[in-house]
Amino acid sequence: MMDQLRIAMISTGDEVLQGDIVDTNAAWLSQLLNDHGLQMSWRLTVADDLEALQQAFLYASQHAEVVIVNGGLGPTTDDLSAEAASLALNEPLVEFVDWTRVMESRYAQRGRVMPESNRKQAMLPGCAQLIDNPVGSACGFRFPLGSAELFFTPGVPSEFKYMVEHFILPVLQDIARSEAPTIERWLTFGLSESKLSDALNPIKLPAGAVLGYRSAMPSIEVKLKYTAGLPQPDIASAKQQITDLLGENLFCHHNQGFAAEIQRLMLRHGKTLSLAESCTGGMIAAQLVEQSGSSAYFLRGYVTYSNSAKSEDLGIPEALIEQHGAVSLEVAEAMAKGARKQARTDFAVAVTGIAGPDGGSEQKPVGTVGFSLATSQGCYSQMLRLPNRGRTLIREIAAAMALDMLRRFLNGETVLGDYEFIQRVEERRPG
């Protein structure tokens, strides 16, 4: 096993500690480190209190090798990270004039004069090494203390992520004491974590390889971590067994994500797609267009939330909606056919359902969702009852289900698959 670099994080700010904002920076950093074979050992959240911050820095300097401090670098009186760092070092703050000039220049480019309060952001411990911030006014900085190297970063997520990715992560990779492990990822849909564990437990892994799971509803990620020194035939065998055992519930390998995998498959097949969304309200389209280059296959998306929109935009007869209801297999198929015809695409996917918390009935409770995939062969359609775990999760599962139907068709798999946690009420296939 590798000798893991001990990395800690200190998040600062009353608003983080008191729960006014969610610490998304910490979650993002942990995932980034994991993706690169590194691991967070521990983390603290500290209030905007000078003494508490100083003590946290001193503690971290003795219990970690790398400490990433996030927040407290702004121009206001409650931004205390630099001052607390100077106390921990027993070294006064000095003005880094070069950074003051950078800030003045950026304000001048916008036709403004830098407020005097911003000068505080250039006041750093004299021994610090400045870290550039091309996307904000708060520079980062680093210095050694005790057994650790401390990195100070701004709390604004976009600035924090840029600084970590471009400046800090390369340093961490350089000072890691041994080769980072390789992590293989499989993204699954339709099976619970316990079901996956039962399926994969019989695999005999070489000593030092570790199989793990990460639940991120509506998908679950399977991870295999191993180092280069392990027997490669054994690793190759384990990887193939994982892929085979996951079967049609494997959405993609290497954790590209649902939208990236759909784009890869659509471009490989040279096909085009349109969407007709009701209860998902554009969620599927939003996921697809997050991928650069998606316009090569995704031509048009219709958000037809009301009955009138379904009729006006997709040409669905009002009588059909009145007869079967907006949440029905008949309307889902009509939506898919209408989108495919209007957009002139090879495929169209439609979703219509009851996301709640209101609108359900005994016959169609909250979580009832109809899906249809229109192809040149006809429509693959199903009415499902998704777990009622809240409106957002119902919509997220529905979006994932719609993409999974398309993925299965493109892979030549069973389009209307079996899902452990979902009840199928009705289904139809072409012909």
Short mmCIF file of N, CA and C in Angstrom, two decimals, residues 205-368:
data_model
loop_
_atom_site.label_atom_id
_atom_site.label_comp_id
_atom_site.label_asym_id
_atom_site.label_seq_id
_atom_site.Cartn_x
_atom_site.Cartn_y
_atom_site.Cartn_z
N LEU A 205 -9.97 -10.10 -5.64
CA LEU A 205 -9.08 -9.00 -5.98
C LEU A 205 -7.66 -9.32 -5.53
N PRO A 206 -6.64 -8.86 -6.27
CA PRO A 206 -5.27 -9.04 -5.79
C PRO A 206 -5.05 -8.21 -4.52
N ALA A 207 -4.17 -8.68 -3.65
CA ALA A 207 -3.89 -7.98 -2.41
C ALA A 207 -3.45 -6.55 -2.71
N GLY A 208 -4.07 -5.58 -2.04
CA GLY A 208 -3.75 -4.18 -2.26
C GLY A 208 -4.76 -3.45 -3.12
N ALA A 209 -5.60 -4.19 -3.86
CA ALA A 209 -6.68 -3.58 -4.63
C ALA A 209 -7.92 -3.47 -3.76
N VAL A 210 -8.65 -2.37 -3.90
CA VAL A 210 -9.80 -2.10 -3.04
C VAL A 210 -11.00 -1.75 -3.91
N LEU A 211 -12.13 -2.40 -3.63
CA LEU A 211 -13.38 -2.11 -4.34
C LEU A 211 -14.25 -1.26 -3.43
N GLY A 212 -14.79 -0.17 -3.97
CA GLY A 212 -15.62 0.72 -3.17
C GLY A 212 -16.84 1.21 -3.94
N TYR A 213 -17.75 1.89 -3.23
CA TYR A 213 -18.99 2.34 -3.81
C TYR A 213 -19.26 3.77 -3.35
N ARG A 214 -19.89 4.56 -4.24
CA ARG A 214 -20.29 5.92 -3.88
C ARG A 214 -21.70 6.16 -4.41
N SER A 215 -22.63 6.37 -3.48
CA SER A 215 -24.01 6.61 -3.88
C SER A 215 -24.21 8.10 -4.16
N ALA A 216 -24.70 8.39 -5.35
CA ALA A 216 -25.01 9.77 -5.74
C ALA A 216 -26.29 9.71 -6.54
N MET A 217 -27.41 9.50 -5.81
CA MET A 217 -28.69 9.30 -6.48
C MET A 217 -28.87 10.30 -7.63
N PRO A 218 -29.33 9.78 -8.78
CA PRO A 218 -29.93 8.46 -8.99
C PRO A 218 -28.95 7.38 -9.45
N SER A 219 -27.66 7.64 -9.41
CA SER A 219 -26.68 6.65 -9.86
C SER A 219 -25.82 6.20 -8.69
N ILE A 220 -25.12 5.09 -8.88
CA ILE A 220 -24.14 4.61 -7.92
C ILE A 220 -22.85 4.32 -8.67
N GLU A 221 -21.76 4.82 -8.12
CA GLU A 221 -20.46 4.63 -8.74
C GLU A 221 -19.73 3.47 -8.06
N VAL A 222 -19.19 2.58 -8.87
CA VAL A 222 -18.33 1.50 -8.39
C VAL A 222 -16.89 1.90 -8.68
N LYS A 223 -16.00 1.76 -7.68
CA LYS A 223 -14.61 2.20 -7.84
C LYS A 223 -13.66 1.05 -7.51
N LEU A 224 -12.67 0.89 -8.36
CA LEU A 224 -11.59 -0.06 -8.10
C LEU A 224 -10.30 0.74 -8.01
N LYS A 225 -9.65 0.68 -6.84
CA LYS A 225 -8.41 1.41 -6.61
C LYS A 225 -7.25 0.42 -6.50
N TYR A 226 -6.18 0.70 -7.24
CA TYR A 226 -5.02 -0.19 -7.21
C TYR A 226 -3.76 0.59 -7.60
N THR A 227 -2.61 0.05 -7.23
CA THR A 227 -1.33 0.67 -7.55
C THR A 227 -0.67 -0.06 -8.70
N ALA A 228 0.30 0.60 -9.32
CA ALA A 228 0.93 0.06 -10.52
C ALA A 228 1.70 -1.22 -10.24
N GLY A 229 2.11 -1.45 -8.99
CA GLY A 229 2.91 -2.61 -8.68
C GLY A 229 2.15 -3.92 -8.62
N LEU A 230 0.83 -3.87 -8.68
CA LEU A 230 0.04 -5.09 -8.61
C LEU A 230 0.06 -5.84 -9.94
N PRO A 231 -0.13 -7.15 -9.91
CA PRO A 231 -0.09 -7.95 -11.16
C PRO A 231 -1.17 -7.47 -12.13
N GLN A 232 -0.75 -7.00 -13.29
CA GLN A 232 -1.69 -6.44 -14.24
C GLN A 232 -2.68 -7.46 -14.80
N PRO A 233 -2.29 -8.72 -15.03
CA PRO A 233 -3.31 -9.69 -15.47
C PRO A 233 -4.44 -9.86 -14.45
N ASP A 234 -4.09 -9.82 -13.16
CA ASP A 234 -5.12 -9.94 -12.12
C ASP A 234 -6.04 -8.72 -12.13
N ILE A 235 -5.45 -7.53 -12.32
CA ILE A 235 -6.25 -6.31 -12.39
C ILE A 235 -7.16 -6.34 -13.60
N ALA A 236 -6.62 -6.74 -14.75
CA ALA A 236 -7.43 -6.81 -15.97
C ALA A 236 -8.59 -7.79 -15.80
N SER A 237 -8.32 -8.91 -15.13
CA SER A 237 -9.36 -9.89 -14.88
C SER A 237 -10.45 -9.32 -13.98
N ALA A 238 -10.05 -8.62 -12.93
CA ALA A 238 -11.02 -8.03 -12.01
C ALA A 238 -11.88 -6.99 -12.72
N LYS A 239 -11.27 -6.16 -13.55
CA LYS A 239 -12.01 -5.13 -14.28
C LYS A 239 -13.04 -5.75 -15.22
N GLN A 240 -12.64 -6.82 -15.89
CA GLN A 240 -13.57 -7.47 -16.81
C GLN A 240 -14.72 -8.11 -16.06
N GLN A 241 -14.42 -8.71 -14.91
CA GLN A 241 -15.48 -9.32 -14.11
C GLN A 241 -16.48 -8.27 -13.63
N ILE A 242 -15.97 -7.12 -13.21
CA ILE A 242 -16.87 -6.05 -12.76
C ILE A 242 -17.79 -5.63 -13.90
N THR A 243 -17.21 -5.39 -15.07
CA THR A 243 -18.00 -4.97 -16.23
C THR A 243 -19.05 -6.02 -16.58
N ASP A 244 -18.66 -7.28 -16.58
CA ASP A 244 -19.59 -8.35 -16.93
C ASP A 244 -20.72 -8.49 -15.91
N LEU A 245 -20.38 -8.39 -14.64
CA LEU A 245 -21.39 -8.57 -13.60
C LEU A 245 -22.37 -7.40 -13.53
N LEU A 246 -21.93 -6.22 -13.87
CA LEU A 246 -22.83 -5.06 -13.88
C LEU A 246 -23.84 -5.16 -15.02
N GLY A 247 -23.42 -5.78 -16.11
CA GLY A 247 -24.33 -6.04 -17.22
C GLY A 247 -24.99 -4.79 -17.76
N GLU A 248 -26.30 -4.88 -18.02
CA GLU A 248 -27.03 -3.77 -18.62
C GLU A 248 -27.29 -2.63 -17.65
N ASN A 249 -26.97 -2.83 -16.39
CA ASN A 249 -27.09 -1.72 -15.42
C ASN A 249 -25.87 -0.83 -15.42
N LEU A 250 -24.86 -1.16 -16.21
CA LEU A 250 -23.69 -0.30 -16.36
C LEU A 250 -24.01 0.79 -17.37
N PHE A 251 -24.05 2.03 -16.90
CA PHE A 251 -24.33 3.15 -17.81
C PHE A 251 -23.07 3.52 -18.57
N CYS A 252 -21.95 3.66 -17.86
CA CYS A 252 -20.70 3.98 -18.54
C CYS A 252 -19.52 3.64 -17.65
N HIS A 253 -18.40 3.44 -18.28
CA HIS A 253 -17.14 3.16 -17.61
C HIS A 253 -16.33 4.46 -17.56
N HIS A 254 -15.45 4.59 -16.59
CA HIS A 254 -14.57 5.76 -16.43
C HIS A 254 -15.32 7.00 -15.98
N ASN A 255 -16.57 6.85 -15.52
CA ASN A 255 -17.31 7.96 -14.88
C ASN A 255 -17.38 9.20 -15.75
N GLN A 256 -17.69 9.02 -17.03
CA GLN A 256 -17.87 10.18 -17.89
C GLN A 256 -19.11 10.97 -17.49
N GLY A 257 -20.10 10.28 -16.97
CA GLY A 257 -21.37 10.91 -16.67
C GLY A 257 -22.40 10.53 -17.72
N PHE A 258 -23.67 10.62 -17.35
CA PHE A 258 -24.74 10.19 -18.25
C PHE A 258 -24.72 10.98 -19.55
N ALA A 259 -24.68 12.30 -19.47
CA ALA A 259 -24.77 13.13 -20.68
C ALA A 259 -23.57 12.90 -21.60
N ALA A 260 -22.39 12.76 -21.03
CA ALA A 260 -21.20 12.53 -21.84
C ALA A 260 -21.27 11.19 -22.56
N GLU A 261 -21.81 10.18 -21.90
CA GLU A 261 -21.93 8.87 -22.53
C GLU A 261 -22.97 8.91 -23.64
N ILE A 262 -24.09 9.59 -23.41
CA ILE A 262 -25.09 9.73 -24.47
C ILE A 262 -24.49 10.44 -25.68
N GLN A 263 -23.74 11.49 -25.45
CA GLN A 263 -23.11 12.21 -26.56
C GLN A 263 -22.15 11.30 -27.33
N ARG A 264 -21.36 10.54 -26.60
CA ARG A 264 -20.41 9.64 -27.26
C ARG A 264 -21.15 8.64 -28.15
N LEU A 265 -22.23 8.06 -27.63
CA LEU A 265 -22.98 7.07 -28.39
C LEU A 265 -23.70 7.69 -29.59
N MET A 266 -24.31 8.84 -29.38
CA MET A 266 -25.04 9.50 -30.47
C MET A 266 -24.10 9.89 -31.60
N LEU A 267 -22.95 10.42 -31.26
CA LEU A 267 -22.00 10.81 -32.30
C LEU A 267 -21.43 9.58 -33.01
N ARG A 268 -21.22 8.51 -32.26
CA ARG A 268 -20.71 7.28 -32.87
C ARG A 268 -21.71 6.72 -33.88
N HIS A 269 -23.00 6.81 -33.55
CA HIS A 269 -24.03 6.28 -34.44
C HIS A 269 -24.44 7.30 -35.50
N GLY A 270 -24.04 8.56 -35.34
CA GLY A 270 -24.40 9.59 -36.31
C GLY A 270 -25.88 9.90 -36.33
N LYS A 271 -26.52 9.89 -35.17
CA LYS A 271 -27.95 10.11 -35.06
C LYS A 271 -28.24 11.46 -34.37
N THR A 272 -29.50 11.90 -34.52
CA THR A 272 -29.93 13.17 -33.91
C THR A 272 -31.06 12.92 -32.93
N LEU A 273 -31.23 13.89 -32.01
CA LEU A 273 -32.17 13.71 -30.89
C LEU A 273 -32.95 14.99 -30.64
N SER A 274 -34.22 14.80 -30.28
CA SER A 274 -35.03 15.88 -29.73
C SER A 274 -35.68 15.38 -28.44
N LEU A 275 -36.16 16.31 -27.64
CA LEU A 275 -36.77 15.98 -26.35
C LEU A 275 -38.12 16.66 -26.21
N ALA A 276 -39.03 15.99 -25.51
CA ALA A 276 -40.29 16.60 -25.09
C ALA A 276 -40.43 16.35 -23.60
N GLU A 277 -40.28 17.39 -22.81
CA GLU A 277 -40.26 17.24 -21.35
C GLU A 277 -41.45 17.94 -20.71
N SER A 278 -42.08 17.25 -19.78
CA SER A 278 -43.14 17.85 -18.99
C SER A 278 -42.67 17.98 -17.54
N CYS A 279 -42.74 16.90 -16.76
CA CYS A 279 -42.40 17.01 -15.34
C CYS A 279 -40.91 17.30 -15.11
N THR A 280 -40.04 16.93 -16.03
CA THR A 280 -38.61 17.23 -15.87
C THR A 280 -38.27 18.67 -16.24
N GLY A 281 -39.15 19.34 -16.92
CA GLY A 281 -39.05 20.79 -17.13
C GLY A 281 -37.74 21.28 -17.73
N GLY A 282 -37.16 20.55 -18.66
CA GLY A 282 -35.91 20.97 -19.28
C GLY A 282 -34.66 20.42 -18.61
N MET A 283 -34.84 19.61 -17.58
CA MET A 283 -33.70 19.07 -16.85
C MET A 283 -32.82 18.19 -17.74
N ILE A 284 -33.45 17.39 -18.59
CA ILE A 284 -32.68 16.51 -19.46
C ILE A 284 -31.89 17.33 -20.46
N ALA A 285 -32.54 18.31 -21.07
CA ALA A 285 -31.86 19.17 -22.04
C ALA A 285 -30.69 19.90 -21.39
N ALA A 286 -30.89 20.36 -20.16
CA ALA A 286 -29.82 21.08 -19.47
C ALA A 286 -28.60 20.19 -19.26
N GLN A 287 -28.83 18.92 -18.94
CA GLN A 287 -27.72 18.00 -18.76
C GLN A 287 -26.98 17.76 -20.07
N LEU A 288 -27.72 17.63 -21.16
CA LEU A 288 -27.09 17.36 -22.44
C LEU A 288 -26.24 18.54 -22.91
N VAL A 289 -26.77 19.75 -22.77
CA VAL A 289 -26.04 20.91 -23.32
C VAL A 289 -24.88 21.35 -22.44
N GLU A 290 -24.74 20.76 -21.26
CA GLU A 290 -23.54 21.01 -20.47
C GLU A 290 -22.30 20.46 -21.17
N GLN A 291 -22.49 19.51 -22.08
CA GLN A 291 -21.37 18.92 -22.81
C GLN A 291 -21.08 19.74 -24.06
N SER A 292 -19.85 20.20 -24.16
CA SER A 292 -19.45 20.93 -25.36
C SER A 292 -19.58 20.03 -26.58
N GLY A 293 -20.17 20.56 -27.64
CA GLY A 293 -20.33 19.79 -28.86
C GLY A 293 -21.65 19.06 -28.96
N SER A 294 -22.54 19.24 -27.98
CA SER A 294 -23.82 18.51 -27.99
C SER A 294 -24.73 18.95 -29.14
N SER A 295 -24.50 20.14 -29.69
CA SER A 295 -25.34 20.61 -30.79
C SER A 295 -25.17 19.75 -32.05
N ALA A 296 -24.13 18.91 -32.09
CA ALA A 296 -23.92 18.03 -33.24
C ALA A 296 -24.99 16.95 -33.33
N TYR A 297 -25.68 16.67 -32.21
CA TYR A 297 -26.71 15.64 -32.24
C TYR A 297 -28.03 16.08 -31.60
N PHE A 298 -27.97 16.98 -30.60
CA PHE A 298 -29.18 17.41 -29.90
C PHE A 298 -29.70 18.67 -30.58
N LEU A 299 -30.82 18.51 -31.31
CA LEU A 299 -31.29 19.59 -32.16
C LEU A 299 -32.34 20.48 -31.51
N ARG A 300 -33.23 19.90 -30.69
CA ARG A 300 -34.31 20.73 -30.16
C ARG A 300 -34.91 20.09 -28.93
N GLY A 301 -35.31 20.93 -27.99
CA GLY A 301 -35.98 20.47 -26.78
C GLY A 301 -37.27 21.25 -26.56
N TYR A 302 -38.35 20.54 -26.26
CA TYR A 302 -39.64 21.16 -25.98
C TYR A 302 -39.97 20.95 -24.50
N VAL A 303 -40.24 22.02 -23.80
CA VAL A 303 -40.74 21.94 -22.43
C VAL A 303 -42.24 22.22 -22.51
N THR A 304 -43.01 21.16 -22.52
CA THR A 304 -44.47 21.28 -22.68
C THR A 304 -45.12 20.90 -21.36
N TYR A 305 -45.09 21.84 -20.44
CA TYR A 305 -45.54 21.57 -19.08
C TYR A 305 -47.06 21.56 -18.97
N SER A 306 -47.72 22.42 -19.72
CA SER A 306 -49.18 22.49 -19.66
C SER A 306 -49.78 21.64 -20.77
N ASN A 307 -51.06 21.32 -20.62
CA ASN A 307 -51.76 20.56 -21.65
C ASN A 307 -51.83 21.34 -22.95
N SER A 308 -52.04 22.64 -22.86
CA SER A 308 -52.13 23.45 -24.08
C SER A 308 -50.80 23.46 -24.82
N ALA A 309 -49.70 23.48 -24.08
CA ALA A 309 -48.38 23.45 -24.73
C ALA A 309 -48.18 22.12 -25.46
N LYS A 310 -48.65 21.03 -24.87
CA LYS A 310 -48.52 19.73 -25.52
C LYS A 310 -49.28 19.72 -26.84
N SER A 311 -50.43 20.36 -26.86
CA SER A 311 -51.23 20.41 -28.08
C SER A 311 -50.64 21.38 -29.09
N GLU A 312 -50.28 22.58 -28.65
CA GLU A 312 -49.82 23.61 -29.57
C GLU A 312 -48.43 23.32 -30.13
N ASP A 313 -47.51 22.84 -29.27
CA ASP A 313 -46.12 22.65 -29.72
C ASP A 313 -45.88 21.29 -30.34
N LEU A 314 -46.61 20.27 -29.90
CA LEU A 314 -46.33 18.91 -30.35
C LEU A 314 -47.47 18.31 -31.16
N GLY A 315 -48.56 19.06 -31.31
CA GLY A 315 -49.66 18.59 -32.15
C GLY A 315 -50.48 17.47 -31.54
N ILE A 316 -50.50 17.37 -30.20
CA ILE A 316 -51.26 16.31 -29.55
C ILE A 316 -52.74 16.72 -29.49
N PRO A 317 -53.64 15.88 -29.98
CA PRO A 317 -55.06 16.24 -29.92
C PRO A 317 -55.54 16.44 -28.49
N GLU A 318 -56.30 17.48 -28.27
CA GLU A 318 -56.82 17.74 -26.93
C GLU A 318 -57.68 16.57 -26.44
N ALA A 319 -58.37 15.93 -27.38
CA ALA A 319 -59.23 14.81 -27.01
C ALA A 319 -58.43 13.64 -26.45
N LEU A 320 -57.20 13.45 -26.95
CA LEU A 320 -56.36 12.37 -26.43
C LEU A 320 -55.98 12.63 -24.98
N ILE A 321 -55.64 13.89 -24.69
CA ILE A 321 -55.28 14.25 -23.32
C ILE A 321 -56.48 14.13 -22.40
N GLU A 322 -57.65 14.56 -22.88
CA GLU A 322 -58.85 14.48 -22.07
C GLU A 322 -59.23 13.03 -21.79
N GLN A 323 -59.04 12.16 -22.77
CA GLN A 323 -59.44 10.77 -22.63
C GLN A 323 -58.52 9.99 -21.70
N HIS A 324 -57.20 10.20 -21.83
CA HIS A 324 -56.24 9.37 -21.10
C HIS A 324 -55.54 10.12 -19.96
N GLY A 325 -55.58 11.43 -19.97
CA GLY A 325 -54.85 12.22 -18.98
C GLY A 325 -53.45 12.55 -19.47
N ALA A 326 -52.91 13.66 -18.98
CA ALA A 326 -51.58 14.09 -19.42
C ALA A 326 -50.50 13.09 -19.03
N VAL A 327 -50.71 12.40 -17.90
CA VAL A 327 -49.75 11.39 -17.46
C VAL A 327 -50.30 10.03 -17.86
N SER A 328 -49.97 9.64 -19.05
CA SER A 328 -50.44 8.37 -19.61
C SER A 328 -49.48 7.92 -20.68
N LEU A 329 -49.51 6.63 -20.98
CA LEU A 329 -48.64 6.10 -22.01
C LEU A 329 -49.01 6.68 -23.38
N GLU A 330 -50.32 6.88 -23.59
CA GLU A 330 -50.77 7.42 -24.87
C GLU A 330 -50.21 8.82 -25.11
N VAL A 331 -50.24 9.66 -24.08
CA VAL A 331 -49.74 11.02 -24.24
C VAL A 331 -48.21 11.04 -24.33
N ALA A 332 -47.53 10.18 -23.55
CA ALA A 332 -46.07 10.10 -23.64
C ALA A 332 -45.64 9.73 -25.06
N GLU A 333 -46.32 8.75 -25.66
CA GLU A 333 -45.99 8.36 -27.03
C GLU A 333 -46.28 9.49 -28.01
N ALA A 334 -47.40 10.17 -27.82
CA ALA A 334 -47.74 11.27 -28.71
C ALA A 334 -46.73 12.41 -28.59
N MET A 335 -46.24 12.66 -27.39
CA MET A 335 -45.21 13.69 -27.20
C MET A 335 -43.93 13.32 -27.94
N ALA A 336 -43.51 12.05 -27.81
CA ALA A 336 -42.27 11.61 -28.46
C ALA A 336 -42.41 11.67 -29.97
N LYS A 337 -43.54 11.18 -30.49
CA LYS A 337 -43.77 11.23 -31.93
C LYS A 337 -43.83 12.66 -32.44
N GLY A 338 -44.51 13.53 -31.67
CA GLY A 338 -44.63 14.92 -32.08
C GLY A 338 -43.29 15.62 -32.12
N ALA A 339 -42.46 15.39 -31.10
CA ALA A 339 -41.13 16.02 -31.06
C ALA A 339 -40.27 15.52 -32.21
N ARG A 340 -40.31 14.22 -32.46
CA ARG A 340 -39.51 13.65 -33.55
C ARG A 340 -39.94 14.21 -34.90
N LYS A 341 -41.24 14.36 -35.09
CA LYS A 341 -41.75 14.90 -36.35
C LYS A 341 -41.41 16.37 -36.51
N GLN A 342 -41.67 17.16 -35.46
CA GLN A 342 -41.45 18.60 -35.54
C GLN A 342 -39.97 18.93 -35.72
N ALA A 343 -39.10 18.21 -34.99
CA ALA A 343 -37.67 18.52 -35.03
C ALA A 343 -36.93 17.77 -36.15
N ARG A 344 -37.61 16.81 -36.76
CA ARG A 344 -37.02 16.00 -37.84
C ARG A 344 -35.73 15.31 -37.36
N THR A 345 -35.85 14.62 -36.24
CA THR A 345 -34.69 13.94 -35.65
C THR A 345 -34.86 12.42 -35.76
N ASP A 346 -33.76 11.71 -35.60
CA ASP A 346 -33.81 10.25 -35.63
C ASP A 346 -34.53 9.69 -34.42
N PHE A 347 -34.27 10.30 -33.26
CA PHE A 347 -34.88 9.85 -32.01
C PHE A 347 -35.53 11.03 -31.31
N ALA A 348 -36.54 10.72 -30.50
CA ALA A 348 -37.10 11.69 -29.56
C ALA A 348 -37.44 10.97 -28.27
N VAL A 349 -37.17 11.61 -27.16
CA VAL A 349 -37.50 11.06 -25.85
C VAL A 349 -38.50 11.99 -25.18
N ALA A 350 -39.54 11.41 -24.61
CA ALA A 350 -40.57 12.19 -23.93
C ALA A 350 -40.77 11.71 -22.51
N VAL A 351 -41.06 12.66 -21.62
CA VAL A 351 -41.30 12.36 -20.21
C VAL A 351 -42.49 13.18 -19.73
N THR A 352 -43.45 12.53 -19.09
CA THR A 352 -44.59 13.22 -18.50
C THR A 352 -44.96 12.52 -17.21
N GLY A 353 -45.11 13.26 -16.12
CA GLY A 353 -45.36 12.58 -14.86
C GLY A 353 -45.85 13.50 -13.76
N ILE A 354 -45.98 12.92 -12.58
CA ILE A 354 -46.45 13.63 -11.39
C ILE A 354 -45.30 13.65 -10.39
N ALA A 355 -44.65 14.80 -10.28
CA ALA A 355 -43.47 14.92 -9.41
C ALA A 355 -43.84 15.33 -7.99
N GLY A 356 -45.09 15.75 -7.79
CA GLY A 356 -45.54 16.09 -6.44
C GLY A 356 -45.09 17.48 -6.00
N PRO A 357 -45.34 17.81 -4.75
CA PRO A 357 -45.98 16.95 -3.74
C PRO A 357 -47.48 16.78 -3.93
N ASP A 358 -48.09 17.63 -4.80
CA ASP A 358 -49.52 17.52 -5.06
C ASP A 358 -49.74 16.88 -6.42
N GLY A 359 -51.00 16.62 -6.73
CA GLY A 359 -51.36 16.15 -8.05
C GLY A 359 -51.56 14.65 -8.18
N GLY A 360 -51.20 13.89 -7.16
CA GLY A 360 -51.34 12.44 -7.24
C GLY A 360 -52.75 11.98 -6.92
N SER A 361 -53.03 10.73 -7.27
CA SER A 361 -54.32 10.10 -6.98
C SER A 361 -54.08 8.64 -6.64
N GLU A 362 -55.13 7.94 -6.29
CA GLU A 362 -54.99 6.52 -5.96
C GLU A 362 -54.52 5.74 -7.18
N GLN A 363 -55.04 6.09 -8.35
CA GLN A 363 -54.66 5.39 -9.57
C GLN A 363 -53.27 5.83 -10.06
N LYS A 364 -52.99 7.12 -9.88
CA LYS A 364 -51.70 7.66 -10.33
C LYS A 364 -51.08 8.47 -9.19
N PRO A 365 -50.42 7.78 -8.26
CA PRO A 365 -49.82 8.49 -7.12
C PRO A 365 -48.61 9.32 -7.55
N VAL A 366 -48.17 10.19 -6.66
CA VAL A 366 -46.95 10.96 -6.90
C VAL A 366 -45.80 10.00 -7.19
N GLY A 367 -45.05 10.30 -8.23
CA GLY A 367 -43.98 9.41 -8.66
C GLY A 367 -44.34 8.62 -9.90
N THR A 368 -45.60 8.71 -10.36
CA THR A 368 -46.01 8.05 -11.59
C THR A 368 -45.48 8.86 -12.77
#
